[in-house]
PDB file of C-alpha atoms in Angstrom:
ATOM      1  CA  UNK M  10      11.945  10.487  19.494  1.00  0.00           C
ATOM      2  CA  UNK M  11      12.996  13.255  21.836  1.00  0.00           C
ATOM      3  CA  UNK M  12      11.246  16.067  23.662  1.00  0.00           C
ATOM      4  CA  UNK M  13      12.865  19.085  25.332  1.00  0.00           C
ATOM      5  CA  UNK M  14      11.630  19.814  28.821  1.00  0.00           C
ATOM      6  CA  UNK M  15      12.510  22.562  31.261  1.00  0.00           C
ATOM      7  CA  UNK M  16      13.802  26.082  30.756  1.00  0.00           C
ATOM      8  CA  UNK M  17      15.608  26.924  33.963  1.00  0.00           C
ATOM      9  CA  UNK M  18      18.604  29.149  33.389  1.00  0.00           C
ATOM     10  CA  UNK M  19      18.537  28.437  29.655  1.00  0.00           C
ATOM     11  CA  UNK M  20      19.242  24.738  30.142  1.00  0.00           C
ATOM     12  CA  UNK M  21      17.118  22.073  28.533  1.00  0.00           C
ATOM     13  CA  UNK M  22      16.927  18.384  29.170  1.00  0.00           C
ATOM     14  CA  UNK M  23      16.302  16.072  26.268  1.00  0.00           C
ATOM     15  CA  UNK M  24      13.884  13.343  27.265  1.00  0.00           C
ATOM     16  CA  UNK M  25      14.001  10.353  24.953  1.00  0.00           C
ATOM     17  CA  UNK M  26      10.746   8.541  24.465  1.00  0.00           C
ATOM     18  CA  UNK M  27      10.729   5.068  22.951  1.00  0.00           C
ATOM     19  CA  UNK M  28      14.421   5.077  21.954  1.00  0.00           C
ATOM     20  CA  UNK M  29      14.251   1.510  20.644  1.00  0.00           C
ATOM     21  CA  UNK M  30      11.570   2.478  18.138  1.00  0.00           C
ATOM     22  CA  UNK M  31      12.965   5.793  16.909  1.00  0.00           C
ATOM     23  CA  UNK M  32      14.570   4.227  13.840  1.00  0.00           C
ATOM     24  CA  UNK M  33      11.451   2.225  13.079  1.00  0.00           C
ATOM     25  CA  UNK M  34       9.231   5.313  13.396  1.00  0.00           C
ATOM     26  CA  UNK M  35      11.319   7.557  11.138  1.00  0.00           C
ATOM     27  CA  UNK M  36      10.174   6.086   7.783  1.00  0.00           C
ATOM     28  CA  UNK M  37       6.475   6.282   8.664  1.00  0.00           C
ATOM     29  CA  UNK M  38       6.885   9.840   9.894  1.00  0.00           C
ATOM     30  CA  UNK M  39       8.347  10.595   6.474  1.00  0.00           C
ATOM     31  CA  UNK M  40       5.509   8.813   4.659  1.00  0.00           C
ATOM     32  CA  UNK M  41       7.036   5.364   4.054  1.00  0.00           C
ATOM     33  CA  UNK M  42       5.875   2.094   5.539  1.00  0.00           C
ATOM     34  CA  UNK M  43       8.993   0.402   6.975  1.00  0.00           C
ATOM     35  CA  UNK M  44       7.840  -3.135   6.129  1.00  0.00           C
ATOM     36  CA  UNK M  45       6.632  -2.784   2.545  1.00  0.00           C
ATOM     37  CA  UNK M  46       8.698   0.250   1.575  1.00  0.00           C
ATOM     38  CA  UNK M  47       5.574   1.836   0.085  1.00  0.00           C
ATOM     39  CA  UNK M  48       3.977   5.150   0.889  1.00  0.00           C
ATOM     40  CA  UNK M  49       1.725   5.109   3.961  1.00  0.00           C
ATOM     41  CA  UNK M  50      -1.995   5.751   4.037  1.00  0.00           C
ATOM     42  CA  UNK M  51      -1.291   9.030   5.881  1.00  0.00           C
ATOM     43  CA  UNK M  52       0.935  10.099   2.983  1.00  0.00           C
ATOM     44  CA  UNK M  53      -1.818   9.081   0.565  1.00  0.00           C
ATOM     45  CA  UNK M  54      -4.497  11.058   2.387  1.00  0.00           C
ATOM     46  CA  UNK M  55      -2.328  14.165   2.122  1.00  0.00           C
ATOM     47  CA  UNK M  56      -1.092  13.636  -1.451  1.00  0.00           C
ATOM     48  CA  UNK M  57      -4.429  12.502  -2.843  1.00  0.00           C
ATOM     49  CA  UNK M  58      -5.946  15.897  -2.077  1.00  0.00           C
ATOM     50  CA  UNK M  59      -2.927  17.982  -3.074  1.00  0.00           C
ATOM     51  CA  UNK M  60      -1.817  16.134  -6.221  1.00  0.00           C
ATOM     52  CA  UNK M  61      -3.745  13.084  -7.366  1.00  0.00           C
ATOM     53  CA  UNK M  62      -7.239  14.573  -7.107  1.00  0.00           C
ATOM     54  CA  UNK M  63      -6.250  17.098  -9.814  1.00  0.00           C
ATOM     55  CA  UNK M  64      -5.397  14.577 -12.540  1.00  0.00           C
ATOM     56  CA  UNK M  65      -7.102  11.692 -14.305  1.00  0.00           C
ATOM     57  CA  UNK M  66      -6.064   8.070 -14.184  1.00  0.00           C
ATOM     58  CA  UNK M  67      -6.937   4.764 -12.575  1.00  0.00           C
ATOM     59  CA  UNK M  68      -6.765   3.162  -9.147  1.00  0.00           C
ATOM     60  CA  UNK M  69      -5.905  -0.493  -8.633  1.00  0.00           C
ATOM     61  CA  UNK M  70      -7.004  -1.637  -5.169  1.00  0.00           C
ATOM     62  CA  UNK M  71      -5.086  -4.819  -4.278  1.00  0.00           C
ATOM     63  CA  UNK M  72      -5.652  -7.273  -1.456  1.00  0.00           C
ATOM     64  CA  UNK M  73      -2.961  -9.797  -0.523  1.00  0.00           C
ATOM     65  CA  UNK M  74      -4.878 -13.075  -0.364  1.00  0.00           C
ATOM     66  CA  UNK M  75      -4.242 -15.501   2.477  1.00  0.00           C
ATOM     67  CA  UNK M  76      -2.043 -13.333   4.711  1.00  0.00           C
ATOM     68  CA  UNK M  77      -3.899 -14.365   7.873  1.00  0.00           C
ATOM     69  CA  UNK M  78      -3.431 -18.037   7.031  1.00  0.00           C
ATOM     70  CA  UNK M  79       0.289 -17.497   6.386  1.00  0.00           C
ATOM     71  CA  UNK M  80       0.629 -15.738   9.754  1.00  0.00           C
ATOM     72  CA  UNK M  81      -1.361 -18.465  11.548  1.00  0.00           C
ATOM     73  CA  UNK M  82       0.443 -21.407   9.930  1.00  0.00           C
ATOM     74  CA  UNK M  83       4.008 -20.131   9.561  1.00  0.00           C
ATOM     75  CA  UNK M  84       4.278 -17.139  11.897  1.00  0.00           C
ATOM     76  CA  UNK M  85       4.354 -13.402  11.468  1.00  0.00           C
ATOM     77  CA  UNK M  86       7.911 -13.375  10.143  1.00  0.00           C
ATOM     78  CA  UNK M  87       6.727 -15.269   7.070  1.00  0.00           C
ATOM     79  CA  UNK M  88       3.739 -12.924   6.795  1.00  0.00           C
ATOM     80  CA  UNK M  89       6.075  -9.932   7.033  1.00  0.00           C
ATOM     81  CA  UNK M  90       8.245 -11.393   4.279  1.00  0.00           C
ATOM     82  CA  UNK M  91       5.148 -11.783   2.136  1.00  0.00           C
ATOM     83  CA  UNK M  92       4.155  -8.127   2.712  1.00  0.00           C
ATOM     84  CA  UNK M  93       7.702  -7.010   1.863  1.00  0.00           C
ATOM     85  CA  UNK M  94       7.621  -9.061  -1.359  1.00  0.00           C
ATOM     86  CA  UNK M  95       4.221  -7.613  -2.262  1.00  0.00           C
ATOM     87  CA  UNK M  96       5.536  -4.106  -1.627  1.00  0.00           C
ATOM     88  CA  UNK M  97       8.520  -4.690  -3.882  1.00  0.00           C
ATOM     89  CA  UNK M  98       6.366  -5.919  -6.785  1.00  0.00           C
ATOM     90  CA  UNK M  99       3.817  -3.110  -6.442  1.00  0.00           C
ATOM     91  CA  UNK M 100       6.567  -0.496  -6.135  1.00  0.00           C
ATOM     92  CA  UNK M 101       8.242  -1.763  -9.319  1.00  0.00           C
ATOM     93  CA  UNK M 102       4.934  -1.593 -11.190  1.00  0.00           C
ATOM     94  CA  UNK M 103       4.348   1.963  -9.970  1.00  0.00           C
ATOM     95  CA  UNK M 104       7.856   3.073 -10.940  1.00  0.00           C
ATOM     96  CA  UNK M 105       7.542   1.681 -14.465  1.00  0.00           C
ATOM     97  CA  UNK M 106       4.281   3.595 -14.956  1.00  0.00           C
ATOM     98  CA  UNK M 107       5.275   6.799 -13.126  1.00  0.00           C
ATOM     99  CA  UNK M 108       2.561   6.080 -10.566  1.00  0.00           C
ATOM    100  CA  UNK M 109       2.354   5.753  -6.802  1.00  0.00           C
ATOM    101  CA  UNK M 110       2.255   2.651  -4.594  1.00  0.00           C
ATOM    102  CA  UNK M 111       0.576   2.840  -1.184  1.00  0.00           C
ATOM    103  CA  UNK M 112       0.166   0.394   1.690  1.00  0.00           C
ATOM    104  CA  UNK M 113      -3.431   1.288   2.423  1.00  0.00           C
ATOM    105  CA  UNK M 114      -4.031  -1.167   5.256  1.00  0.00           C
ATOM    106  CA  UNK M 115      -2.596  -4.367   6.696  1.00  0.00           C
ATOM    107  CA  UNK M 116      -2.837  -6.426   3.499  1.00  0.00           C
ATOM    108  CA  UNK M 117      -4.372  -3.801   1.210  1.00  0.00           C
ATOM    109  CA  UNK M 118      -2.487  -1.718  -1.317  1.00  0.00           C
ATOM    110  CA  UNK M 119      -3.210   0.984  -3.877  1.00  0.00           C
ATOM    111  CA  UNK M 120      -1.503   1.336  -7.224  1.00  0.00           C
ATOM    112  CA  UNK M 121      -2.311   4.820  -8.533  1.00  0.00           C
ATOM    113  CA  UNK M 122      -1.740   5.359 -12.240  1.00  0.00           C
ATOM    114  CA  UNK M 123      -1.897   8.774 -13.875  1.00  0.00           C
ATOM    115  CA  UNK M 124      -3.310   8.922 -17.419  1.00  0.00           C
ATOM    116  CA  UNK M 125      -4.283   5.225 -17.499  1.00  0.00           C
ATOM    117  CA  UNK M 126      -7.698   3.920 -18.502  1.00  0.00           C
ATOM    118  CA  UNK M 127      -9.305   1.266 -16.352  1.00  0.00           C
ATOM    119  CA  UNK M 128      -8.591  -1.306 -19.104  1.00  0.00           C
ATOM    120  CA  UNK M 129      -4.896  -0.387 -19.133  1.00  0.00           C
ATOM    121  CA  UNK M 130      -4.779  -0.513 -15.341  1.00  0.00           C
ATOM    122  CA  UNK M 131      -6.564  -3.889 -15.281  1.00  0.00           C
ATOM    123  CA  UNK M 132      -4.061  -5.309 -17.776  1.00  0.00           C
ATOM    124  CA  UNK M 133      -1.189  -4.014 -15.635  1.00  0.00           C
ATOM    125  CA  UNK M 134      -2.804  -5.512 -12.505  1.00  0.00           C
ATOM    126  CA  UNK M 135      -3.233  -8.893 -14.205  1.00  0.00           C
ATOM    127  CA  UNK M 136       0.451  -8.876 -15.173  1.00  0.00           C
ATOM    128  CA  UNK M 137       1.461  -7.890 -11.631  1.00  0.00           C
ATOM    129  CA  UNK M 138      -0.669 -10.657 -10.113  1.00  0.00           C
ATOM    130  CA  UNK M 139       0.747 -13.271 -12.501  1.00  0.00           C
ATOM    131  CA  UNK M 140       4.375 -12.257 -11.878  1.00  0.00           C
ATOM    132  CA  UNK M 141       3.877 -12.071  -8.109  1.00  0.00           C
ATOM    133  CA  UNK M 142       2.109 -15.456  -8.007  1.00  0.00           C
ATOM    134  CA  UNK M 143       4.870 -17.084 -10.063  1.00  0.00           C
ATOM    135  CA  UNK M 144       7.539 -15.639  -7.755  1.00  0.00           C
ATOM    136  CA  UNK M 145       5.711 -16.657  -4.576  1.00  0.00           C
ATOM    137  CA  UNK M 146       5.144 -20.210  -5.890  1.00  0.00           C
ATOM    138  CA  UNK M 147       8.933 -20.598  -5.703  1.00  0.00           C
ATOM    139  CA  UNK M 148       9.868 -18.283  -2.792  1.00  0.00           C
ATOM    140  CA  UNK M 149       7.073 -18.895  -0.300  1.00  0.00           C
ATOM    141  CA  UNK M 150       5.963 -21.739   1.920  1.00  0.00           C
ATOM    142  CA  UNK M 151       2.428 -20.998   0.743  1.00  0.00           C
ATOM    143  CA  UNK M 152       1.793 -19.741  -2.805  1.00  0.00           C
ATOM    144  CA  UNK M 153       0.143 -16.339  -2.612  1.00  0.00           C
ATOM    145  CA  UNK M 154      -1.620 -13.955  -4.925  1.00  0.00           C
ATOM    146  CA  UNK M 155      -3.650 -10.746  -5.019  1.00  0.00           C
ATOM    147  CA  UNK M 156      -7.267  -9.975  -5.624  1.00  0.00           C
ATOM    148  CA  UNK M 157      -7.859  -6.576  -7.173  1.00  0.00           C
ATOM    149  CA  UNK M 158     -10.413  -4.044  -8.296  1.00  0.00           C
ATOM    150  CA  UNK M 159      -9.886  -1.218 -10.769  1.00  0.00           C
ATOM    151  CA  UNK M 160     -11.645   2.112 -11.291  1.00  0.00           C
ATOM    152  CA  UNK M 161     -10.824   5.122 -13.450  1.00  0.00           C
ATOM    153  CA  UNK M 162     -11.015   8.663 -12.102  1.00  0.00           C
ATOM    154  CA  UNK M 163     -11.239  12.195 -13.432  1.00  0.00           C
ATOM    155  CA  UNK M 164     -10.147  15.331 -11.555  1.00  0.00           C
ATOM    156  CA  UNK M 165     -12.189  15.660  -8.363  1.00  0.00           C
ATOM    157  CA  UNK M 166     -13.430  12.040  -8.439  1.00  0.00           C
ATOM    158  CA  UNK M 167     -10.581  10.271  -6.671  1.00  0.00           C
ATOM    159  CA  UNK M 168     -12.361   9.294  -3.435  1.00  0.00           C
ATOM    160  CA  UNK M 169     -15.300   7.781  -5.285  1.00  0.00           C
ATOM    161  CA  UNK M 170     -12.872   5.887  -7.551  1.00  0.00           C
ATOM    162  CA  UNK M 171     -11.082   4.395  -4.520  1.00  0.00           C
ATOM    163  CA  UNK M 172     -14.452   3.289  -3.139  1.00  0.00           C
ATOM    164  CA  UNK M 173     -15.434   1.818  -6.523  1.00  0.00           C
ATOM    165  CA  UNK M 174     -12.122  -0.031  -6.892  1.00  0.00           C
ATOM    166  CA  UNK M 175     -12.612  -1.410  -3.359  1.00  0.00           C
ATOM    167  CA  UNK M 176     -16.145  -2.554  -4.249  1.00  0.00           C
ATOM    168  CA  UNK M 177     -14.824  -4.269  -7.400  1.00  0.00           C
ATOM    169  CA  UNK M 178     -12.089  -5.957  -5.371  1.00  0.00           C
ATOM    170  CA  UNK M 179     -14.702  -7.517  -3.099  1.00  0.00           C
ATOM    171  CA  UNK M 180     -16.809  -8.405  -6.124  1.00  0.00           C
ATOM    172  CA  UNK M 181     -13.808 -10.276  -7.588  1.00  0.00           C
ATOM    173  CA  UNK M 182     -13.544 -12.213  -4.306  1.00  0.00           C
ATOM    174  CA  UNK M 183     -17.242 -13.123  -4.580  1.00  0.00           C
ATOM    175  CA  UNK M 184     -18.184 -10.863  -1.662  1.00  0.00           C
ATOM    176  CA  UNK M 185     -20.556  -7.917  -1.511  1.00  0.00           C
ATOM    177  CA  UNK M 186     -19.888  -4.774   0.498  1.00  0.00           C
ATOM    178  CA  UNK M 187     -22.877  -3.440   2.434  1.00  0.00           C
ATOM    179  CA  UNK M 188     -24.404  -0.352   0.810  1.00  0.00           C
TER     180      UNK M 188
END
């Protein structure tokens, strides 16, 4: 990341800030999370208003179960591998359905599906969870899976659908979000 400073006699000096992280920052500046390969939450906040809030579909809110335990027991490299695997599976599901895949938080992801009912999205999520769990049972030191919540949305209802899918995710985990 560089910044021009000075303007004496038409000459500029390029000051490089954080040169070792410039390559790592580039994908997130462009809207991609470098670890999972998915769109970032910042990208989502922008696109959700400009594009997704104008269509109907369903949101699948996914939570990668047990990431903290994987990090604590086997180190962050194993946790990073798990996030990368999760990103790959979610991205493939989004591509097949002409949807979008977003890393929403540390171990939280959105799968956004245009023109899908909540039943169709739930079926897709169940398939994704099964395939991911089967893969991780072989590839990982600790078998991993997702919890998920699904909510349908109509134009203009996207934010409330994300909140509802999040609530249903916690409900699936046996937890209750405060009102």
